[in-house]
Coordinates of C-alpha atoms and ligand atoms in Angstrom, one line a residue:
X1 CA 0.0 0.0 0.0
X2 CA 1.4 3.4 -0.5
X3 CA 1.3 5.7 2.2
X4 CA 1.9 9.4 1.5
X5 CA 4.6 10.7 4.7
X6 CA 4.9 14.2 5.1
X7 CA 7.7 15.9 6.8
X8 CA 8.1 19.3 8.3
X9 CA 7.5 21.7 5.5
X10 CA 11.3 23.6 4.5
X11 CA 10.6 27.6 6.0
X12 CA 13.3 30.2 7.2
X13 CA 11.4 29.0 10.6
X14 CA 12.3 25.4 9.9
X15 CA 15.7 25.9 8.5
X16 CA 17.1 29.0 11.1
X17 CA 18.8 26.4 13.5
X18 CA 20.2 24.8 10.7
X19 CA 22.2 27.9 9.0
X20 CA 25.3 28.7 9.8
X21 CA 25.0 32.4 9.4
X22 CA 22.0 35.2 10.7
X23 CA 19.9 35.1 7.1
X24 CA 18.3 38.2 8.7
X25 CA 21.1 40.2 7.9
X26 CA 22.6 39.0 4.8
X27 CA 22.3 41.4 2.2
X28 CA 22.8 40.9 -1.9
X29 CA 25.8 41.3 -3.6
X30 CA 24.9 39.1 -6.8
X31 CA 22.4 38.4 -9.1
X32 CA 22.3 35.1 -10.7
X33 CA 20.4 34.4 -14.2
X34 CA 19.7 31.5 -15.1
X35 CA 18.9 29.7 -11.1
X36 CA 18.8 26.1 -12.5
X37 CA 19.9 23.1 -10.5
X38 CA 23.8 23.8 -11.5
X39 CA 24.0 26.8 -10.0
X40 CA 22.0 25.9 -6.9
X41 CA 24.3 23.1 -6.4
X42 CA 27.4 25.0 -7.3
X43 CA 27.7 29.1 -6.7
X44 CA 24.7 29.3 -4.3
X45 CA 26.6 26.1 -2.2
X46 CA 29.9 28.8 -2.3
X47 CA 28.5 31.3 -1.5
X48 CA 26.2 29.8 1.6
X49 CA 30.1 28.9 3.2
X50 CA 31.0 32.6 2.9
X51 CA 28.0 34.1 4.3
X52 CA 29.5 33.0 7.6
X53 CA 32.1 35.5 7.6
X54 CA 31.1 38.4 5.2
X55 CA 26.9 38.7 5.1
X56 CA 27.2 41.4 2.1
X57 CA 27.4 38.6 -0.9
X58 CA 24.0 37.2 -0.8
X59 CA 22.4 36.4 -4.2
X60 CA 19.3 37.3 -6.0
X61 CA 18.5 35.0 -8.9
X62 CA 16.5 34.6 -11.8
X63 CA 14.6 32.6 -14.0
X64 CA 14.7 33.7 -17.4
X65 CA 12.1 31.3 -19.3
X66 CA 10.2 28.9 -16.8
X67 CA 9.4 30.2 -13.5
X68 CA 9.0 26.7 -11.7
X69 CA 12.3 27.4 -9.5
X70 CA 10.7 30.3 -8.5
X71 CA 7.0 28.8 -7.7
X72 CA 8.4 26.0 -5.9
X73 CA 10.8 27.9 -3.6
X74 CA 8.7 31.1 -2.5
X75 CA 6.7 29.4 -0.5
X76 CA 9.7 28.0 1.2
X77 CA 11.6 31.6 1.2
X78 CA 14.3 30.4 -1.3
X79 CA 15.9 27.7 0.7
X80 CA 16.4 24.7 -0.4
X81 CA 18.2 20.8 0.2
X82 CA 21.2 20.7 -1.3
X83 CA 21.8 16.6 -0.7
X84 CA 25.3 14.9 -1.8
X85 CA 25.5 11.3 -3.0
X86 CA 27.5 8.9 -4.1
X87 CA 28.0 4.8 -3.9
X88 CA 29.6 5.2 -0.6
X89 CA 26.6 7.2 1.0
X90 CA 25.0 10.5 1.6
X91 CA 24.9 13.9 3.1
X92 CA 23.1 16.7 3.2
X93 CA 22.4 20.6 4.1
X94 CA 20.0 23.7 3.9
X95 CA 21.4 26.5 1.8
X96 CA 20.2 30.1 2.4
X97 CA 22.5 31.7 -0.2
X98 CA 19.3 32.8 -2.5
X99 CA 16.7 35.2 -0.6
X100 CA 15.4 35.7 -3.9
X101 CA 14.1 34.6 -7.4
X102 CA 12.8 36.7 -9.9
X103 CA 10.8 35.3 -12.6
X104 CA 12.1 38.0 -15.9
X105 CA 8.9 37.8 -18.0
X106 CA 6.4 38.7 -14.8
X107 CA 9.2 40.5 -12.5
X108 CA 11.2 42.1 -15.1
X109 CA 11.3 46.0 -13.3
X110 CA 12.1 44.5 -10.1
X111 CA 14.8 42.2 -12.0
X112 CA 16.3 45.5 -13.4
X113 CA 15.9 47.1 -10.0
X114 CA 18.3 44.4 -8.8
X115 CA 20.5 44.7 -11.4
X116 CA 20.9 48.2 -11.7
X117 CA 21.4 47.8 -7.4
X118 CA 24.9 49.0 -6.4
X119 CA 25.2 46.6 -3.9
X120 CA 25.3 44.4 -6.9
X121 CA 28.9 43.7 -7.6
X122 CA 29.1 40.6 -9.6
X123 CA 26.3 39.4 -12.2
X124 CA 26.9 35.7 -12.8
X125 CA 25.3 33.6 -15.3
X126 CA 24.3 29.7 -16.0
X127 CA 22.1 30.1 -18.8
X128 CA 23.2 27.1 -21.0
X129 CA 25.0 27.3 -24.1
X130 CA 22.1 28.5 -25.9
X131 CA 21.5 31.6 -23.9
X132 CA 24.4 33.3 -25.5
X133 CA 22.6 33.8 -28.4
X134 CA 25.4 33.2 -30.6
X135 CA 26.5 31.1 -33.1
X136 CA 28.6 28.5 -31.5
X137 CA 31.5 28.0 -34.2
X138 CA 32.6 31.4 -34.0
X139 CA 31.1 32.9 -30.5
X140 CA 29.8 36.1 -32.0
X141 CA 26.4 37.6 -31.6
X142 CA 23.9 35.8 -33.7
X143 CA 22.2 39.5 -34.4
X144 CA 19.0 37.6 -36.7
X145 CA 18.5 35.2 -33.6
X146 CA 14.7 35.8 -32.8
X147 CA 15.1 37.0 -29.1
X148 CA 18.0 39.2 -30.4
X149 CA 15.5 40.9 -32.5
X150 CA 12.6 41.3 -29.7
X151 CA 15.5 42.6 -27.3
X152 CA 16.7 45.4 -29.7
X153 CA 13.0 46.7 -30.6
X154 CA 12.2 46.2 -27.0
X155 CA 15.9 47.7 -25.2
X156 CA 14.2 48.6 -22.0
X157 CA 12.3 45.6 -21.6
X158 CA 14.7 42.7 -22.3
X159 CA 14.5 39.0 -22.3
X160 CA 17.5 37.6 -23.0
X161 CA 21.0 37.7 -20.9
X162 CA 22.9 40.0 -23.3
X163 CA 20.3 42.3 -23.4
X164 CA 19.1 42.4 -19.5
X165 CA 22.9 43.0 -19.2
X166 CA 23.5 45.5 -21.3
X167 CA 20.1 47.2 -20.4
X168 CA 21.3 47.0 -16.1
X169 CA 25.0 48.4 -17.4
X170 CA 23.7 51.5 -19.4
X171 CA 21.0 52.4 -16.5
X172 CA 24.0 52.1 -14.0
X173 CA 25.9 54.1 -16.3
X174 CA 23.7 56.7 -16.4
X175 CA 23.1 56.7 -12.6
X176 CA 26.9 57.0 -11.5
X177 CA 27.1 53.4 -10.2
X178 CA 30.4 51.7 -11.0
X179 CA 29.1 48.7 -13.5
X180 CA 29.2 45.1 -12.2
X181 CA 31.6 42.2 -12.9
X182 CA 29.8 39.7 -15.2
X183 CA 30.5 35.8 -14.1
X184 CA 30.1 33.7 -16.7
X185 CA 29.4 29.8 -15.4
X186 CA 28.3 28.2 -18.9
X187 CA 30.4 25.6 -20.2
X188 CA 31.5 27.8 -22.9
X189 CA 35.1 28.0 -24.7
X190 CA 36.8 31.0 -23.3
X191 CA 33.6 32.2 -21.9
X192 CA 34.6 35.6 -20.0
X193 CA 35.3 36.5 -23.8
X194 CA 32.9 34.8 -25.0
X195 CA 30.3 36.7 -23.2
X196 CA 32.2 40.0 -23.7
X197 CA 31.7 39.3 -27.4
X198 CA 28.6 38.8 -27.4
X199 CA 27.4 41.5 -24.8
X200 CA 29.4 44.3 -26.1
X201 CA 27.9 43.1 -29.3
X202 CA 24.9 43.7 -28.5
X203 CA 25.7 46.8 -27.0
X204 CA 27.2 47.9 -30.7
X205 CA 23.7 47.0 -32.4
X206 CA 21.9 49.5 -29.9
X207 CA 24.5 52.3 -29.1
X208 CA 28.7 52.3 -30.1
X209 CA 29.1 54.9 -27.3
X210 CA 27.5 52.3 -24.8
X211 CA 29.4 49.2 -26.7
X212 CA 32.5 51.3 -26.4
X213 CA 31.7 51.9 -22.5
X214 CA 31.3 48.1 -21.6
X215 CA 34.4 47.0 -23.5
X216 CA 36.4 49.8 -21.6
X217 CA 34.9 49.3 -17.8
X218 CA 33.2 45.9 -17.0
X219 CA 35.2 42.7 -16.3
X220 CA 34.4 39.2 -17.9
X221 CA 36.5 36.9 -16.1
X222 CA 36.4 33.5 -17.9
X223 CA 35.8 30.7 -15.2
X224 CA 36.1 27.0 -15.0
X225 CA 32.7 25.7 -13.4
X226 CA 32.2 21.8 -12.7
X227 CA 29.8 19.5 -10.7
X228 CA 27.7 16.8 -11.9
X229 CA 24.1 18.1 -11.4
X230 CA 21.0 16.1 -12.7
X231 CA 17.7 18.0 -13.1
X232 CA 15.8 17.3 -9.7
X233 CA 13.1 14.5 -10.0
X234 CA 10.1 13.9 -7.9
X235 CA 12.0 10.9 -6.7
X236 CA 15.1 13.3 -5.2
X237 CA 12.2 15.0 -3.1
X238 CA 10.9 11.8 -1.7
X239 CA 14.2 11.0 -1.1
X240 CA 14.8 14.1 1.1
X241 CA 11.9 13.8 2.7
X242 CA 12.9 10.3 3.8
X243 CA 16.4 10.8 4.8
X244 CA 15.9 14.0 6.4
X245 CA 11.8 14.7 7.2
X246 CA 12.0 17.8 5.4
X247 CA 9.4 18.5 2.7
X248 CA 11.2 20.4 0.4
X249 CA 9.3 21.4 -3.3
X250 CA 12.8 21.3 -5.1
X251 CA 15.8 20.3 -3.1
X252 CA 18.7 19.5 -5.8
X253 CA 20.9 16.3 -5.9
X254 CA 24.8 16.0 -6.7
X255 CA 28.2 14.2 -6.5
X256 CA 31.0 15.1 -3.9
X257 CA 33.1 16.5 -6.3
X258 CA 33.1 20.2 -7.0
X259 CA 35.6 22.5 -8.9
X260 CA 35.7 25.8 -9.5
X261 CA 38.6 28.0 -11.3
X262 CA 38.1 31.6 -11.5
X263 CA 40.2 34.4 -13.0
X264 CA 40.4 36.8 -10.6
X265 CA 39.9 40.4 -12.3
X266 CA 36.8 41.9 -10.4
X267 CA 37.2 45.4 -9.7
X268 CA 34.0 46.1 -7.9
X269 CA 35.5 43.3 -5.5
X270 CA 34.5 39.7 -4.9
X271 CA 33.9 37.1 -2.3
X272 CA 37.2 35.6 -0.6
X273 CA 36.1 32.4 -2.9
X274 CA 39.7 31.0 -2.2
X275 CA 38.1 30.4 1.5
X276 CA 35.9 28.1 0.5
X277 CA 38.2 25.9 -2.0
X278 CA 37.7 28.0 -5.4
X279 CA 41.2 28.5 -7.5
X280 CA 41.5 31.8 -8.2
X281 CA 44.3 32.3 -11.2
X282 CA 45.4 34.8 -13.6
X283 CA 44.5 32.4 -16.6
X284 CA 41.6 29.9 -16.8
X285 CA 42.0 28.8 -20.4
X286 CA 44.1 25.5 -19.6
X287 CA 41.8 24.7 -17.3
X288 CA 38.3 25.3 -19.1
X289 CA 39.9 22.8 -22.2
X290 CA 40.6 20.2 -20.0
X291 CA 37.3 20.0 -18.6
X292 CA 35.3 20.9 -21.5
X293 CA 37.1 17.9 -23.9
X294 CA 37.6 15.1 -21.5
X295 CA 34.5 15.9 -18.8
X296 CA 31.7 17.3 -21.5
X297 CA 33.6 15.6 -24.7
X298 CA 33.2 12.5 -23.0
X299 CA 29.4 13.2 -21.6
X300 CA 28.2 14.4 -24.8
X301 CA 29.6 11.0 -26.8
X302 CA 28.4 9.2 -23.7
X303 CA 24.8 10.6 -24.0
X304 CA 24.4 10.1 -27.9
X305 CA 25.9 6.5 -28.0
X306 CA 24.1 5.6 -24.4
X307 CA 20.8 6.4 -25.8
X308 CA 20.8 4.9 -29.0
X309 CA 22.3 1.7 -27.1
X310 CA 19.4 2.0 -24.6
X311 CA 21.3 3.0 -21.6
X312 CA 19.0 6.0 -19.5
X313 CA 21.6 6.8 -17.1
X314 CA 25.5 7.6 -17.3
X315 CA 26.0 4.8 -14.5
X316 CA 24.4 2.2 -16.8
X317 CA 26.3 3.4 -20.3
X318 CA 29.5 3.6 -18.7
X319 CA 29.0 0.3 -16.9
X320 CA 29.0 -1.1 -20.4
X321 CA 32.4 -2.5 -20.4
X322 CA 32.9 -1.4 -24.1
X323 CA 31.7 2.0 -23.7
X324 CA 33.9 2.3 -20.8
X325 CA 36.9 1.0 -23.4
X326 CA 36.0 3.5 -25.7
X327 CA 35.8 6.5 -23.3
X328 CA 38.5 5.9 -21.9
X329 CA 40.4 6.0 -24.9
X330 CA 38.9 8.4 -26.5
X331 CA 40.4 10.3 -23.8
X332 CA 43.6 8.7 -23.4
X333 CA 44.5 8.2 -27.7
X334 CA 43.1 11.6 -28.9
X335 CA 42.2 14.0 -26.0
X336 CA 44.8 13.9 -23.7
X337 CA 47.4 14.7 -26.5
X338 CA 45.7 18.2 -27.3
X339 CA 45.6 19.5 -23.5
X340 CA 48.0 22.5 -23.0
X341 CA 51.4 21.6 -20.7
X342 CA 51.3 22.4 -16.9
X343 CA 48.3 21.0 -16.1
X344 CA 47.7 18.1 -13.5
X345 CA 48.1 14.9 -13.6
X346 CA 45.6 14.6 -17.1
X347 CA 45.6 10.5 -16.5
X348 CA 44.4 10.9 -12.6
X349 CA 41.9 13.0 -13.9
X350 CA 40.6 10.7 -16.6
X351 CA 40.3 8.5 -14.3
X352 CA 38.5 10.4 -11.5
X353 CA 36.5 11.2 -14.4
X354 CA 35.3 7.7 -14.9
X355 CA 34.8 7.2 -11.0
X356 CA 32.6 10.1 -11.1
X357 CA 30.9 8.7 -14.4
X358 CA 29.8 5.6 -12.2
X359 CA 28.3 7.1 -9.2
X360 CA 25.5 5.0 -8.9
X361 CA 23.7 7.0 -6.8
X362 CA 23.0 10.0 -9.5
X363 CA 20.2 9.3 -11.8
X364 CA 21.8 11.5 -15.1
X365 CA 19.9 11.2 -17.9
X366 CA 21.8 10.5 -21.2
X367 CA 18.7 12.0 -22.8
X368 CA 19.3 15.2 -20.7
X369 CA 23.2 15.7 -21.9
X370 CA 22.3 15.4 -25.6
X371 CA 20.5 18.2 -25.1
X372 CA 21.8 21.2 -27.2
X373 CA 23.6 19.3 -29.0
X374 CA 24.4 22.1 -31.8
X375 CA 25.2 24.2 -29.3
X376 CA 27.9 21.9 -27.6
X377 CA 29.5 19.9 -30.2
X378 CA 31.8 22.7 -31.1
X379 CA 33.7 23.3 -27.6
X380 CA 33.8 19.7 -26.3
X381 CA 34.3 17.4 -29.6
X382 CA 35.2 20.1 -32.9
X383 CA 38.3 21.8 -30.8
X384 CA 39.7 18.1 -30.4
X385 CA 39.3 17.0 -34.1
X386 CA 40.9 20.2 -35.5
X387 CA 43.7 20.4 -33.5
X388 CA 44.3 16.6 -34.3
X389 CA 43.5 17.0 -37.8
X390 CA 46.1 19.8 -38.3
X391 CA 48.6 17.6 -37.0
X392 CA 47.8 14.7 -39.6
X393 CA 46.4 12.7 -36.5
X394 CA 43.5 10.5 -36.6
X395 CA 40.5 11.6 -34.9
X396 CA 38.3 7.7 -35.1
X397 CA 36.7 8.3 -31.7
X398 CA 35.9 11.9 -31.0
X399 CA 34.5 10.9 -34.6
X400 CA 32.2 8.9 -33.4
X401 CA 30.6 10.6 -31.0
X402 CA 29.9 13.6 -33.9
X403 CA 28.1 10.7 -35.8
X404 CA 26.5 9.7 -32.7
X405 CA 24.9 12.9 -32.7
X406 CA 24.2 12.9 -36.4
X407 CA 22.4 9.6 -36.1
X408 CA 20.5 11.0 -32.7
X409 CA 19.5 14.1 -34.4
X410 CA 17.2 12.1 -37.1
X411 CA 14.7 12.1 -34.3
X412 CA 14.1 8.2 -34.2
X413 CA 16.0 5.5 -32.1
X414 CA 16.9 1.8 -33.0
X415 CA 13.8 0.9 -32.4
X416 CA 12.2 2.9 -34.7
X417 CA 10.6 5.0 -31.9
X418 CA 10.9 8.6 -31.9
X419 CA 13.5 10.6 -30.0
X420 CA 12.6 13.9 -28.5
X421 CA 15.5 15.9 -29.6
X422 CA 15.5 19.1 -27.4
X423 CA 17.8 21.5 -29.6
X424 CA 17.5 25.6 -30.7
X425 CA 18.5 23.6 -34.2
X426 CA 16.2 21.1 -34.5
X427 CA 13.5 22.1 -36.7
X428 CA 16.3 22.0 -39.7
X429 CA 18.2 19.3 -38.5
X430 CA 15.6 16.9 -38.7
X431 CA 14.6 18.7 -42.3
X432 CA 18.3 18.0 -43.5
X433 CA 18.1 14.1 -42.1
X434 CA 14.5 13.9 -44.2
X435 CA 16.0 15.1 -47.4
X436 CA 19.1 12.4 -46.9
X437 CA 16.5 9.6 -47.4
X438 CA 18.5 7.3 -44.8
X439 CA 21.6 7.7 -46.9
X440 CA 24.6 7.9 -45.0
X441 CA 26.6 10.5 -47.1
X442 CA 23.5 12.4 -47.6
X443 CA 22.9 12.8 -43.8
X444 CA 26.9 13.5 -43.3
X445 CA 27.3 16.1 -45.6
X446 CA 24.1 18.2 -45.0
X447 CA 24.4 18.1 -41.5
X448 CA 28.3 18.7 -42.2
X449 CA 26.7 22.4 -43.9
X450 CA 24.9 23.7 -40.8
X451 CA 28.1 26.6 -40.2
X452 CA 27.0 27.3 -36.7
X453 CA 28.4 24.0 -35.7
X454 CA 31.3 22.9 -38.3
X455 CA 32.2 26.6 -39.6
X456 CA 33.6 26.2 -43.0
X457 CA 37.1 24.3 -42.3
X458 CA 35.5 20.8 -41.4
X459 CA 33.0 20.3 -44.6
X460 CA 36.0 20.6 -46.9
X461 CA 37.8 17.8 -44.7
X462 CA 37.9 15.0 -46.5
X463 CA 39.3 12.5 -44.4
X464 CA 37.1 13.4 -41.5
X465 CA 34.1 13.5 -43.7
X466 CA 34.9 9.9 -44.7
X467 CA 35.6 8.5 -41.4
X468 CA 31.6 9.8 -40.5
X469 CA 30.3 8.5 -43.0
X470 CA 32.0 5.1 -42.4
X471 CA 30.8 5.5 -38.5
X472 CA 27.6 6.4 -39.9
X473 CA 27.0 4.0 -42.4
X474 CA 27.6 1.5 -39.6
X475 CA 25.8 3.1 -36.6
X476 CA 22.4 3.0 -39.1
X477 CA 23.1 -0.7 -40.2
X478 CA 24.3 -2.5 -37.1
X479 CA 23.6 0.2 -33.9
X480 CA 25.3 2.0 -31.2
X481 CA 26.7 -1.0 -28.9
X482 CA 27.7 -2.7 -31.8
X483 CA 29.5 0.1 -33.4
X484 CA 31.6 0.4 -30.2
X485 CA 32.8 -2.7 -29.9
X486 CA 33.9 -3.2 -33.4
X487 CA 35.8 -0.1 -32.9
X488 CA 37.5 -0.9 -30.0
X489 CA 38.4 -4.0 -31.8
X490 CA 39.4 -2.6 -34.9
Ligands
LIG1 C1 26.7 18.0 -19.0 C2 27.1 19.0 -18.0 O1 24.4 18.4 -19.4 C3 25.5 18.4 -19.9 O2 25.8 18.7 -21.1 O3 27.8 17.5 -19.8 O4 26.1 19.7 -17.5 C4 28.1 18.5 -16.9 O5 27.4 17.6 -16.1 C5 28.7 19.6 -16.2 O6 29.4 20.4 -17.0 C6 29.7 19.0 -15.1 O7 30.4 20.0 -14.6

């Protein structure tokens, strides 16, 4: 029979003997778009340790397209579970950092209210890849990208991240407030520069004197985020209700592990984020190309083979010893070798990689990482194969996970049932794999033609076009499972 228990509902009353800090007198010092379960399991969980000794760094976040983080944590005044899990067993806590979310469509004046705050020093962002609204291959602007368009005929009521940014910087501009520091946390190449890019160019489209002004005055320190996050499932909150008695509308889920590189350029100030086991450096990039081609690389090819194999779960795909053999080459044979000298250990981490792969106590959904797809490919699988490619080297495996995604993208699985393929792309993806008529080359070369993802260096590749369609040809005939073994055979 199933009995319904109910806990002690999550309130600042609940949680006050829990916090290690007076949330009565914190106060905010950053706004946080984009307050999906990364973040909450990441910044908010750094922030909530320095709370204890400097109350002025609170954060307000927001939800820029679904306000469900927001619905389900008001009534619990924006704290939250944040529970840690792996095979060996389980912890968790309350975090306070948030006293806020702000839903942009129905909150946006109080959203630019916050932004435009001055004790607002540091705007930080997880948006995903395709808040950027940019075309991935080259990291500029995409200025015919439909919210792009709304933004500029709508400047002081903005939707997107570039423009609430450059809308918050040009009213603090015009006040006298000193701008903010912009955070980027995306998994993005580069992605202080990135978002510079594509901020101040967005800023150029509406006013070069304001363009000019951001370029000169407001910091984008490029930052290395990581921690293993799975969306939160109804199961998680029974889960924390069991464990703990707290009935808690959306308490988030993680692994142990948690990194976070920073560069440290913030002249309005910042958090002492060393504290509380963030790197501060003067140059992320080594560290953001590691972790984007051997943790994401390796998700990503994970996700697209896992799925068409069968596997729901990272745990179960990389339990498969052949996928296992494959990752961990795919690392070892063509990653590895295009990682810039003085970082650590690169084999220790491939293989804490793997351990983290198999925690068998996070539920991650292969269908959730090949989200995006379009939007990813480029910094965690493209970077690899052109920097092996201009050194004559072969590329087999990182191939196959970019025909992996070619075959996912056609919308239907091996058993001929229909995959929902989440991606700002996928109207004309699945177009281009209609007109290849299930032919291999076809699909290969017009998927090869969508610039935003292959720019115009890989189509004219030849040898890389042939080794998809060879991966191709055979993940149609024969399937995902079987491809990988006969590769690691091969
Ligand atoms: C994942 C990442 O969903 C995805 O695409 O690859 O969210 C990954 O879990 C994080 O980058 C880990 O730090």
């Amino acid at each position: 029979m199933k009995t319904e228990r109910t806990g002690s509902r999550l309130s600042a009353a609940s949680a006050a003997t829990r916090l290690p800090y007076d949330r009565a007198r914190i106060t905010p010092g950053i706004v946080h778009l984009g307050v999906g379960a990364f973040c909450r399991a990441h910044l908010a969980a750094y922030v909530d340790e320095i709370l204890r000794s400097d109350p002025s760094w609170a954060i307000i976040g927001a939800s820029l397209r679904r306000s469900v983080t927001r619905d389900a944590l008001a009534p619990q005044d924006f704290l939250y579970t944040l529970a840690v899990r792996d095979g060996a067993g389980a912890s968790s806590r309350v975090i306070g950092s948030i006293v806020q979310i702000l839903d942009a469509a129905t909150q946006q004046r109080d959203l630019i209210a916050a932004l435009a705050d001055p004790r607002i020093r540091i705007v930080s962002l997880t948006v995903t890849e395709k808040g950027y609204c940019h075309d991935p291959a080259t990291g500029e602007l995409d200025p015919h990208h439909p919210y792009v368009v709304r933004d500029l005929a709508h400047p002081e009521a903005p939707v997107t991240g570039p423009g609430l940014l450059v809308r918050a910087l040009e009213l603090r501009r015009a006040a006298g407030i000193a701008p903010f520091t912009v955070l980027c946390c995306d998994n993005l190449p580069e992605n202080g520069n990135t978002t510079a890019r594509v901020v101040t160019g967005f800023a150029r489209l509406r006013d070069k004197g304001l363009a000019d002004h951001i370029a000169a005055e407001v910091a984008f320190p490029s930052t290395m985020v990581d921690r293993i996050v799975p969306a939160t499932t109804e199961a998680d909150r029974r889960l924390i209700l069991d464990t703990t008695g707290m009935d808690d509308a959306w308490p988030v889920v993680t692994e142990p592990f948690t990194q976070w590189v920073i560069e440290d350029r913030f002249p309005g100030g910042r958090p002492a984020l060393e504290r509380v086991g963030a790197e501060l450096v003067t140059d992320v990039r080594p560290f953001e190309l590691m972790k984007l081609r051997m943790l994401n690389g390796s998700h990503s090819t994970i996700a697209y083979l896992g799925y068409l194999g069968g596997y729901q779960h990272v745990s179960e795909a990389i339990a498969d010893p052949s996928l296992l053999t494959l990752i961990h080459e795919l690392m070892t044979d063509e990653v590895m070798s295009t990682l810039p000298r003085g970082l650590p250990d690169l084999a220790a981490y491939r293989d804490a990689l793997l351990e983290r792969f198999r925690n068998p106590a996070l539920r991650h959904r292969t269908w959730q990482i090949a989200m995006d797809g379009s939007q990813k490919l480029p910094q965690r699988l493209l970077g690899t194969i052109r920097d092996r490619l201009a050194l004559g080297l072969p590329v087999r495996r990182a191939a196959l996970g970019v025909a992996a995604w070619m075959r996912y993208v056609t919308g239907v699985d091996e058993r001929g049932d229909l995959i929902d393929v989440r991606d700002p792309l996928a109207a004309r993806l699945q177009s281009i794999s209609k007109s290849s008529a299930g032919r291999p080359d076809r699909l290969v070369d017009g998927l090869l033609g969508v610039a935003e993802v292959f720019g115009d260096d890989l189509p004219r590749h030849e040898g890389f076009r042939a080794e998809l369609v060879g991966h191709l040809t055979m993940l149609l005939r024969r399937g995902a499972l079987e491809t990988v073994r006969f590769m690691n055979h091969g």
